[in-house]
Amino acid sequence: MIGQQITDESGAPLEHYKKLTPSLYQPSDEVKDLFKKVQHDYSIAWNLQRRGFDEFDGYSLLDRARLDQGVFAAYVGIQYLPVHKKWRWRGRKNTARNKLMGILAHMIAGMLFPYVYAQNEHDEEDKMTAQVMRILVEDHLKRAGYETKFLYIVLSALVNPAVFVQIQYVEAIQRVKQRLADGKIKIVEAVDEFLSGLNINILPIDEVLLADFYTADIQRQPYVARLRRISYDTARGIYGENKNFKYVEAGKTKVWMTSENNQLFDVEWTEADADFVQELTLYYRQEDLEVTFVGGVFMGNEEDVYNSNPFKHRRLSLIGEEWISVPVYDIAKSGFEPIDPTGRFAYYKSGAFKEYWDSLGSDRMYQLAHDGTYLDVIKPLFMSGVANTNSVVMAPGVTVGMPMGADVKPYQLGPNLQAALQMMDVNKGDMSESTQDKVMSGLTEKGVTATQSNIAAQNARVMLGNFGVMMADLVKQIGELAMDCEIQHTTVGEIDASVPEALSMKFKAILAKGQEKGRRVTNKIIFTDEFMGQPMTDEEKNEKEWELYDKAGGEGSDQRIYKVNPYLFARHKFSMYVDADKITMKSMGADKERKVLAFNMMTDPRVAPYTDQKAVVEDFVIEEFSDGDPDRYKKKTGENDMLNSIMQIPETQVPQTQL
């Protein structure tokens, strides 16, 4: 943290700057005013994370996250127990974890990429431009590991009060050592291919500090703070070129205090050790201001700080007749289920939170059943004599002395043990209703009827349907942020000075793998300025399209070539869409069932004469199961022969058409 209010041992505010060490870093008054603003706003967001809320059952955000993560991990922990209590069972069942992992497995199967719609300057739908943007977004998301990170995105939503996903476009430079012919070593700078490009970062719940917990839409937050604990070496690699980095000290940060000298002071950062520093970035979207402090030292532009440090992530927006680049938070947010019926609370009810009390009750009964069984199998022995009976002596196998004449009865726990086991079944049923029945997790059990299985499947569809809506919104947000990066970086050209007498712009060309009607294809997207300022008629456009078609290899080729005017491409109105129902259907495997049903209906003898059977077979069977090469499985025959085969009609019974 940037230092908060300092107090003495009694808790009283410490206002006398002479009791602290003044920092060597003393920036301009304008930067100090910015520091004061950031310190104030950060303190508000920091305290919000640690304040109890009714929505979290009275716990704070960080405490709620800790409890929910404990449920998912079946966390027991280490605690001191006296010797006479160490026999008691402290283990926990993995029931809640198994149910959450079952939902995770279903949702991974339902992973989708966002769909894209595009409108041109005449407000007409432009399917070709939408197709190009979809190829770019999908390809860059895949390169960023979206298919793997989707697992952790869903898991974070199941376990934490929210999942935060940051989309960044990184242009990283690395130092490379080259050995020259004379044996000397030359150090050159090159683009780091592993770190550069679109990055997907799943942010821990404590790294994102919101200004207002009752503003659900993250783009409407007054400000957002991002706090990271990074090593000093990492910070030096990122910010080492900044002239002020020499003031950064590992394990320390700065604090601004109200004093007559208006100074900054060095304080220990208790959340880091001697090798780490604090990286704090404040995003003020409405002010178009993004500022970063490392170890309390400003890393931005110090000249006119409020106007010289704009947002890095931006989105083109049509304001009146002019296209304007507007600031956008580069973070997408969602969760498992809404926690507030009005939708105003910024966080959500996680799957682990939903299972919390049922899991706690089940674990308690589980522990009692273990303890009871232990006592019932290794019974305490009650003997006649003089003794002081208390709870300390109640342990398996202990010998208990009783006063003379006492009524001694055998130790029996059977009925109580049965009650604990019955309560465990009740808790298990409640947990199944809250999230997912174990039948849907692939676990079978004797005596389960088809009706019970159907009920379990229906319950799972309801739960996954709600969660599918939340995930669809998150994927849409991720797609929109990725689309911003495409427009902001992919469509930008560089000066090509290879021909001095004719300077021109050099744009990127992208090769992206994809699928088109079951076929694996290679999409080549070429951004070029050759069409800029050259109005084209429909005939000229068609001629260019046929030219590219022939260049790609014509019919049967697995290559697609797109030439794109980057200026017009960036000035389309794009929108993202994700069908939540498709996520649910895919996650349940019902999408294939629907395709099989559609195929059976369209090949029914009563329907077949009215449909194109070749298209039916290609769309529902060959393209679905061809594994990327549908032409390999297509029979080289006429349509009549194919229809006869589908309908199972002998060839001799089919009248021949005279040509």
GROMACS .gro file of N, CA, C and O in nm, residues 232-331:
model
  400
  232TYR      N    1   1.196  -0.673  -0.649
  232TYR     CA    2   1.269  -0.553  -0.686
  232TYR      C    3   1.331  -0.567  -0.825
  232TYR      O    4   1.330  -0.474  -0.905
  233ASP      N    5   1.381  -0.688  -0.856
  233ASP     CA    6   1.442  -0.711  -0.988
  233ASP      C    7   1.339  -0.697  -1.099
  233ASP      O    8   1.368  -0.642  -1.206
  234THR      N    9   1.216  -0.749  -1.075
  234THR     CA   10   1.110  -0.735  -1.175
  234THR      C   11   1.074  -0.588  -1.195
  234THR      O   12   1.057  -0.542  -1.308
  235ALA      N   13   1.064  -0.515  -1.085
  235ALA     CA   14   1.032  -0.372  -1.094
  235ALA      C   15   1.141  -0.297  -1.170
  235ALA      O   16   1.113  -0.209  -1.252
  236ARG      N   17   1.267  -0.332  -1.145
  236ARG     CA   18   1.377  -0.267  -1.215
  236ARG      C   19   1.373  -0.297  -1.364
  236ARG      O   20   1.401  -0.209  -1.447
  237GLY      N   21   1.333  -0.421  -1.401
  237GLY     CA   22   1.323  -0.456  -1.541
  237GLY      C   23   1.214  -0.379  -1.613
  237GLY      O   24   1.227  -0.347  -1.732
  238ILE      N   25   1.106  -0.344  -1.541
  238ILE     CA   26   0.994  -0.273  -1.603
  238ILE      C   27   1.014  -0.122  -1.600
  238ILE      O   28   0.990  -0.052  -1.698
  239TYR      N   29   1.060  -0.071  -1.485
  239TYR     CA   30   1.063   0.074  -1.465
  239TYR      C   31   1.205   0.130  -1.449
  239TYR      O   32   1.222   0.248  -1.417
  240GLY      N   33   1.306   0.046  -1.471
  240GLY     CA   34   1.443   0.090  -1.446
  240GLY      C   35   1.487   0.210  -1.525
  240GLY      O   36   1.578   0.284  -1.483
  241GLU      N   37   1.427   0.235  -1.643
  241GLU     CA   38   1.466   0.348  -1.726
  241GLU      C   39   1.411   0.481  -1.674
  241GLU      O   40   1.454   0.587  -1.716
  242ASN      N   41   1.316   0.474  -1.580
  242ASN     CA   42   1.261   0.597  -1.525
  242ASN      C   43   1.364   0.665  -1.435
  242ASN      O   44   1.429   0.601  -1.353
  243LYS      N   45   1.378   0.794  -1.449
  243LYS     CA   46   1.481   0.868  -1.375
  243LYS      C   47   1.459   0.862  -1.224
  243LYS      O   48   1.553   0.882  -1.145
  244ASN      N   49   1.335   0.838  -1.180
  244ASN     CA   50   1.305   0.836  -1.037
  244ASN      C   51   1.318   0.698  -0.974
  244ASN      O   52   1.299   0.684  -0.853
  245PHE      N   53   1.350   0.597  -1.054
  245PHE     CA   54   1.356   0.462  -0.998
  245PHE      C   55   1.467   0.450  -0.892
  245PHE      O   56   1.461   0.363  -0.806
  246LYS      N   57   1.565   0.537  -0.897
  246LYS     CA   58   1.674   0.531  -0.799
  246LYS      C   59   1.624   0.554  -0.656
  246LYS      O   60   1.693   0.520  -0.559
  247TYR      N   61   1.502   0.611  -0.642
  247TYR     CA   62   1.446   0.634  -0.509
  247TYR      C   63   1.365   0.514  -0.458
  247TYR      O   64   1.320   0.516  -0.344
  248VAL      N   65   1.346   0.414  -0.541
  248VAL     CA   66   1.268   0.295  -0.501
  248VAL      C   67   1.355   0.207  -0.412
  248VAL      O   68   1.467   0.171  -0.449
  249GLU      N   69   1.302   0.171  -0.295
  249GLU     CA   70   1.371   0.083  -0.202
  249GLU      C   71   1.286  -0.041  -0.176
  249GLU      O   72   1.165  -0.029  -0.150
  250ALA      N   73   1.349  -0.158  -0.182
  250ALA     CA   74   1.277  -0.282  -0.153
  250ALA      C   75   1.229  -0.282  -0.008
  250ALA      O   76   1.302  -0.241   0.083
  251GLY      N   77   1.106  -0.325   0.012
  251GLY     CA   78   1.051  -0.333   0.146
  251GLY      C   79   1.000  -0.203   0.203
  251GLY      O   80   0.955  -0.199   0.318
  252LYS      N   81   1.006  -0.094   0.124
  252LYS     CA   82   0.962   0.035   0.175
  252LYS      C   83   0.867   0.103   0.076
  252LYS      O   84   0.867   0.073  -0.043
  253THR      N   85   0.788   0.195   0.130
  253THR     CA   86   0.704   0.279   0.045
  253THR      C   87   0.704   0.419   0.106
  253THR      O   88   0.780   0.447   0.198
  254LYS      N   89   0.619   0.506   0.055
  254LYS     CA   90   0.617   0.645   0.101
  254LYS      C   91   0.480   0.677   0.161
  254LYS      O   92   0.380   0.611   0.131
  255VAL      N   93   0.479   0.781   0.243
  255VAL     CA   94   0.354   0.831   0.299
  255VAL      C   95   0.358   0.983   0.298
  255VAL      O   96   0.461   1.043   0.327
  256TRP      N   97   0.245   1.042   0.259
  256TRP     CA   98   0.231   1.188   0.265
  256TRP      C   99   0.156   1.221   0.392
  256TRP      O  100   0.054   1.159   0.424
  257MET      N  101   0.206   1.319   0.466
  257MET     CA  102   0.142   1.356   0.592
  257MET      C  103   0.116   1.505   0.597
  257MET      O  104   0.191   1.586   0.538
  258THR      N  105   0.011   1.542   0.668
  258THR     CA  106  -0.022   1.683   0.684
  258THR      C  107   0.082   1.747   0.776
  258THR      O  108   0.089   1.719   0.894
  259SER      N  109   0.163   1.827   0.718
  259SER     CA  110   0.266   1.895   0.796
  259SER      C  111   0.300   2.027   0.728
  259SER      O  112   0.267   2.049   0.612
  260GLU      N  113   0.371   2.109   0.799
  260GLU     CA  114   0.401   2.242   0.745
  260GLU      C  115   0.498   2.236   0.628
  260GLU      O  116   0.503   2.326   0.545
  261ASN      N  117   0.573   2.126   0.617
  261ASN     CA  118   0.670   2.116   0.508
  261ASN      C  119   0.617   2.041   0.387
  261ASN      O  120   0.684   2.035   0.284
  262ASN      N  121   0.500   1.978   0.399
  262ASN     CA  122   0.440   1.906   0.286
  262ASN      C  123   0.539   1.807   0.224
  262ASN      O  124   0.567   1.810   0.105
  263GLN      N  125   0.592   1.718   0.308
  263GLN     CA  126   0.695   1.625   0.263
  263GLN      C  127   0.640   1.483   0.251
  263GLN      O  128   0.533   1.451   0.302
  264LEU      N  129   0.722   1.399   0.186
  264LEU     CA  130   0.698   1.255   0.184
  264LEU      C  131   0.796   1.188   0.279
  264LEU      O  132   0.912   1.232   0.291
  265PHE      N  133   0.750   1.081   0.345
  265PHE     CA  134   0.833   1.011   0.441
  265PHE      C  135   0.843   0.864   0.403
  265PHE      O  136   0.751   0.806   0.345
  266ASP      N  137   0.957   0.803   0.437
  266ASP     CA  138   0.976   0.660   0.414
  266ASP      C  139   0.913   0.581   0.528
  266ASP      O  140   0.930   0.615   0.646
  267VAL      N  141   0.838   0.475   0.492
  267VAL     CA  142   0.779   0.385   0.591
  267VAL      C  143   0.801   0.241   0.545
  267VAL      O  144   0.816   0.214   0.426
  268GLU      N  145   0.804   0.150   0.642
  268GLU     CA  146   0.816   0.009   0.609
  268GLU      C  147   0.684  -0.040   0.550
  268GLU      O  148   0.576  -0.006   0.599
  269TRP      N  149   0.694  -0.121   0.445
  269TRP     CA  150   0.574  -0.182   0.386
  269TRP      C  151   0.560  -0.321   0.446
  269TRP      O  152   0.633  -0.413   0.410
  270THR      N  153   0.470  -0.338   0.538
  270THR     CA  154   0.461  -0.462   0.615
  270THR      C  155   0.412  -0.580   0.532
  270THR      O  156   0.424  -0.694   0.575
  271GLU      N  157   0.356  -0.554   0.414
  271GLU     CA  158   0.305  -0.663   0.331
  271GLU      C  159   0.411  -0.717   0.236
  271GLU      O  160   0.382  -0.797   0.147
  272ALA      N  161   0.534  -0.674   0.251
  272ALA     CA  162   0.641  -0.723   0.164
  272ALA      C  163   0.766  -0.745   0.248
  272ALA      O  164   0.783  -0.683   0.353
  273ASP      N  165   0.852  -0.831   0.202
  273ASP     CA  166   0.978  -0.848   0.272
  273ASP      C  167   1.085  -0.762   0.206
  273ASP      O  168   1.056  -0.679   0.120
  274ALA      N  169   1.210  -0.786   0.245
  274ALA     CA  170   1.317  -0.695   0.203
  274ALA      C  171   1.345  -0.700   0.053
  274ALA      O  172   1.412  -0.610   0.001
  275ASP      N  173   1.295  -0.800  -0.018
  275ASP     CA  174   1.327  -0.814  -0.161
  275ASP      C  175   1.213  -0.770  -0.252
  275ASP      O  176   1.225  -0.779  -0.374
  276PHE      N  177   1.101  -0.725  -0.195
  276PHE     CA  178   0.984  -0.694  -0.277
  276PHE      C  179   0.943  -0.548  -0.263
  276PHE      O  180   0.973  -0.481  -0.164
  277VAL      N  181   0.873  -0.501  -0.365
  277VAL     CA  182   0.823  -0.363  -0.364
  277VAL      C  183   0.675  -0.364  -0.401
  277VAL      O  184   0.622  -0.461  -0.454
  278GLN      N  185   0.613  -0.251  -0.372
  278GLN     CA  186   0.470  -0.234  -0.401
  278GLN      C  187   0.452  -0.161  -0.534
  278GLN      O  188   0.514  -0.057  -0.558
  279GLU      N  189   0.369  -0.220  -0.621
  279GLU     CA  190   0.332  -0.154  -0.746
  279GLU      C  191   0.183  -0.121  -0.738
  279GLU      O  192   0.100  -0.211  -0.733
  280LEU      N  193   0.153   0.005  -0.734
  280LEU     CA  194   0.014   0.050  -0.719
  280LEU      C  195  -0.024   0.137  -0.838
  280LEU      O  196   0.042   0.238  -0.865
  281THR      N  197  -0.131   0.096  -0.908
  281THR     CA  198  -0.181   0.173  -1.022
  281THR      C  199  -0.324   0.216  -0.993
  281THR      O  200  -0.408   0.134  -0.955
  282LEU      N  201  -0.350   0.344  -1.007
  282LEU     CA  202  -0.484   0.400  -0.990
  282LEU      C  203  -0.538   0.439  -1.127
  282LEU      O  204  -0.472   0.509  -1.204
  283TYR      N  205  -0.661   0.390  -1.157
  283TYR     CA  206  -0.728   0.420  -1.283
  283TYR      C  207  -0.848   0.510  -1.255
  283TYR      O  208  -0.940   0.468  -1.182
  284TYR      N  209  -0.848   0.629  -1.310
  284TYR     CA  210  -0.962   0.722  -1.299
  284TYR      C  211  -1.022   0.736  -1.439
  284TYR      O  212  -0.977   0.819  -1.518
  285ARG      N  213  -1.121   0.655  -1.471
  285ARG     CA  214  -1.172   0.652  -1.609
  285ARG      C  215  -1.237   0.784  -1.648
  285ARG      O  216  -1.217   0.833  -1.760
  286GLN      N  217  -1.316   0.841  -1.558
  286GLN     CA  218  -1.386   0.964  -1.593
  286GLN      C  219  -1.291   1.081  -1.612
  286GLN      O  220  -1.325   1.180  -1.677
  287GLU      N  221  -1.170   1.073  -1.556
  287GLU     CA  222  -1.070   1.179  -1.573
  287GLU      C  223  -0.966   1.141  -1.678
  287GLU      O  224  -0.875   1.221  -1.705
  288ASP      N  225  -0.977   1.020  -1.736
  288ASP     CA  226  -0.879   0.971  -1.832
  288ASP      C  227  -0.739   0.982  -1.774
  288ASP      O  228  -0.646   1.036  -1.837
  289LEU      N  229  -0.725   0.929  -1.652
  289LEU     CA  230  -0.598   0.940  -1.579
  289LEU      C  231  -0.557   0.802  -1.528
  289LEU      O  232  -0.634   0.735  -1.459
  290GLU      N  233  -0.436   0.760  -1.562
  290GLU     CA  234  -0.381   0.632  -1.516
  290GLU      C  235  -0.240   0.658  -1.462
  290GLU      O  236  -0.151   0.700  -1.537
  291VAL      N  237  -0.222   0.635  -1.332
  291VAL     CA  238  -0.093   0.667  -1.269
  291VAL      C  239  -0.044   0.546  -1.190
  291VAL      O  240  -0.121   0.475  -1.127
  292THR      N  241   0.087   0.525  -1.194
  292THR     CA  242   0.150   0.412  -1.125
  292THR      C  243   0.259   0.462  -1.031
  292THR      O  244   0.340   0.547  -1.068
  293PHE      N  245   0.257   0.407  -0.910
  293PHE     CA  246   0.361   0.433  -0.811
  293PHE      C  247   0.428   0.302  -0.775
  293PHE      O  248   0.361   0.203  -0.746
  294VAL      N  249   0.559   0.300  -0.774
  294VAL     CA  250   0.636   0.182  -0.735
  294VAL      C  251   0.715   0.217  -0.611
  294VAL      O  252   0.800   0.308  -0.614
  295GLY      N  253   0.685   0.148  -0.502
  295GLY     CA  254   0.750   0.183  -0.376
  295GLY      C  255   0.722   0.325  -0.334
  295GLY      O  256   0.803   0.390  -0.267
  296GLY      N  257   0.605   0.378  -0.376
  296GLY     CA  258   0.568   0.516  -0.344
  296GLY      C  259   0.629   0.620  -0.434
  296GLY      O  260   0.612   0.740  -0.410
  297VAL      N  261   0.699   0.577  -0.540
  297VAL     CA  262   0.765   0.671  -0.632
  297VAL      C  263   0.687   0.675  -0.763
  297VAL      O  264   0.658   0.571  -0.822
  298PHE      N  265   0.655   0.794  -0.808
  298PHE     CA  266   0.574   0.811  -0.929
  298PHE      C  267   0.653   0.769  -1.053
  298PHE      O  268   0.767   0.811  -1.072
  299MET      N  269   0.589   0.688  -1.139
  299MET     CA  270   0.656   0.635  -1.258
  299MET      C  271   0.597   0.691  -1.388
  299MET      O  272   0.624   0.637  -1.495
  300GLY      N  273   0.519   0.797  -1.379
  300GLY     CA  274   0.457   0.852  -1.498
  300GLY      C  275   0.527   0.978  -1.547
  300GLY      O  276   0.640   1.009  -1.509
  301ASN      N  277   0.454   1.051  -1.631
  301ASN     CA  278   0.504   1.177  -1.687
  301ASN      C  279   0.478   1.288  -1.586
  301ASN      O  280   0.364   1.315  -1.549
  302GLU      N  281   0.584   1.355  -1.540
  302GLU     CA  282   0.570   1.455  -1.434
  302GLU      C  283   0.531   1.593  -1.486
  302GLU      O  284   0.497   1.680  -1.407
  303GLU      N  285   0.535   1.612  -1.615
  303GLU     CA  286   0.498   1.741  -1.672
  303GLU      C  287   0.348   1.743  -1.698
  303GLU      O  288   0.297   1.667  -1.779
  304ASP      N  289   0.277   1.831  -1.625
  304ASP     CA  290   0.132   1.840  -1.638
  304ASP      C  291   0.070   1.701  -1.612
  304ASP      O  292   0.007   1.642  -1.699
  305VAL      N  293   0.090   1.651  -1.490
  305VAL     CA  294   0.061   1.510  -1.458
  305VAL      C  295  -0.085   1.472  -1.486
  305VAL      O  296  -0.113   1.359  -1.527
  306TYR      N  297  -0.178   1.563  -1.465
  306TYR     CA  298  -0.320   1.528  -1.481
  306TYR      C  299  -0.361   1.516  -1.627
  306TYR      O  300  -0.463   1.453  -1.658
  307ASN      N  301  -0.284   1.574  -1.718
  307ASN     CA  302  -0.318   1.568  -1.860
  307ASN      C  303  -0.218   1.487  -1.942
  307ASN      O  304  -0.241   1.465  -2.062
  308SER      N  305  -0.110   1.443  -1.881
  308SER     CA  306  -0.004   1.374  -1.957
  308SER      C  307   0.006   1.225  -1.924
  308SER      O  308   0.101   1.160  -1.964
  309ASN      N  309  -0.091   1.173  -1.850
  309ASN     CA  310  -0.090   1.030  -1.814
  309ASN      C  311  -0.226   0.968  -1.843
  309ASN      O  312  -0.299   0.928  -1.752
  310PRO      N  313  -0.263   0.961  -1.971
  310PRO     CA  314  -0.395   0.907  -2.008
  310PRO      C  315  -0.400   0.755  -1.995
  310PRO      O  316  -0.298   0.688  -1.977
  311PHE      N  317  -0.521   0.701  -2.007
  311PHE     CA  318  -0.542   0.557  -2.006
  311PHE      C  319  -0.466   0.491  -2.121
  311PHE      O  320  -0.462   0.545  -2.231
  312LYS      N  321  -0.412   0.374  -2.094
  312LYS     CA  322  -0.348   0.298  -2.201
  312LYS      C  323  -0.450   0.219  -2.282
  312LYS      O  324  -0.440   0.208  -2.404
  313HIS      N  325  -0.550   0.163  -2.214
  313HIS     CA  326  -0.653   0.086  -2.285
  313HIS      C  327  -0.764   0.182  -2.328
  313HIS      O  328  -0.825   0.251  -2.246
  314ARG      N  329  -0.792   0.183  -2.461
  314ARG     CA  330  -0.888   0.279  -2.514
  314ARG      C  331  -0.981   0.210  -2.614
  314ARG      O  332  -0.950   0.102  -2.665
  315ARG      N  333  -1.093   0.275  -2.639
  315ARG     CA  334  -1.193   0.221  -2.731
  315ARG      C  335  -1.242   0.331  -2.823
  315ARG      O  336  -1.279   0.441  -2.777
  316LEU      N  337  -1.244   0.302  -2.955
  316LEU     CA  338  -1.294   0.400  -3.050
  316LEU      C  339  -1.446   0.410  -3.039
  316LEU      O  340  -1.516   0.308  -3.039
  317SER      N  341  -1.494   0.531  -3.029
  317SER     CA  342  -1.638   0.553  -3.016
  317SER      C  343  -1.679   0.670  -3.105
  317SER      O  344  -1.606   0.770  -3.115
  318LEU      N  345  -1.793   0.656  -3.170
  318LEU     CA  346  -1.843   0.761  -3.259
  318LEU      C  347  -1.919   0.864  -3.177
  318LEU      O  348  -2.029   0.836  -3.126
  319ILE      N  349  -1.863   0.982  -3.161
  319ILE     CA  350  -1.926   1.092  -3.087
  319ILE      C  351  -1.971   1.195  -3.189
  319ILE      O  352  -1.890   1.269  -3.245
  320GLY      N  353  -2.102   1.196  -3.216
  320GLY     CA  354  -2.152   1.285  -3.321
  320GLY      C  355  -2.104   1.237  -3.456
  320GLY      O  356  -2.136   1.127  -3.500
  321GLU      N  357  -2.024   1.318  -3.523
  321GLU     CA  358  -1.969   1.281  -3.653
  321GLU      C  359  -1.820   1.247  -3.644
  321GLU      O  360  -1.757   1.224  -3.746
  322GLU      N  361  -1.767   1.242  -3.522
  322GLU     CA  362  -1.623   1.224  -3.506
  322GLU      C  363  -1.594   1.098  -3.425
  322GLU      O  364  -1.661   1.068  -3.326
  323TRP      N  365  -1.491   1.023  -3.468
  323TRP     CA  366  -1.446   0.905  -3.395
  323TRP      C  367  -1.346   0.949  -3.288
  323TRP      O  368  -1.245   1.010  -3.316
  324ILE      N  369  -1.379   0.914  -3.162
  324ILE     CA  370  -1.298   0.955  -3.048
  324ILE      C  371  -1.248   0.830  -2.975
  324ILE      O  372  -1.321   0.732  -2.958
  325SER      N  373  -1.123   0.835  -2.931
  325SER     CA  374  -1.066   0.727  -2.851
  325SER      C  375  -1.095   0.756  -2.704
  325SER      O  376  -1.043   0.853  -2.649
  326VAL      N  377  -1.178   0.673  -2.640
  326VAL     CA  378  -1.221   0.697  -2.502
  326VAL      C  379  -1.156   0.595  -2.409
  326VAL      O  380  -1.125   0.482  -2.449
  327PRO      N  381  -1.132   0.632  -2.282
  327PRO     CA  382  -1.069   0.539  -2.187
  327PRO      C  383  -1.166   0.431  -2.140
  327PRO      O  384  -1.286   0.456  -2.124
  328VAL      N  385  -1.113   0.311  -2.118
  328VAL     CA  386  -1.192   0.197  -2.071
  328VAL      C  387  -1.108   0.118  -1.972
  328VAL      O  388  -0.989   0.095  -1.996
  329TYR      N  389  -1.167   0.079  -1.859
  329TYR     CA  390  -1.096  -0.011  -1.767
  329TYR      C  391  -1.067  -0.142  -1.840
  329TYR      O  392  -1.155  -0.198  -1.905
  330ASP      N  393  -0.945  -0.190  -1.827
  330ASP     CA  394  -0.905  -0.311  -1.900
  330ASP      C  395  -0.935  -0.439  -1.821
  330ASP      O  396  -0.866  -0.539  -1.834
  331ILE      N  397  -1.039  -0.436  -1.737
  331ILE     CA  398  -1.073  -0.549  -1.651
  331ILE      C  399  -1.217  -0.591  -1.677
  331ILE      O  400  -1.308  -0.508  -1.681
   0.00000   0.00000   0.00000
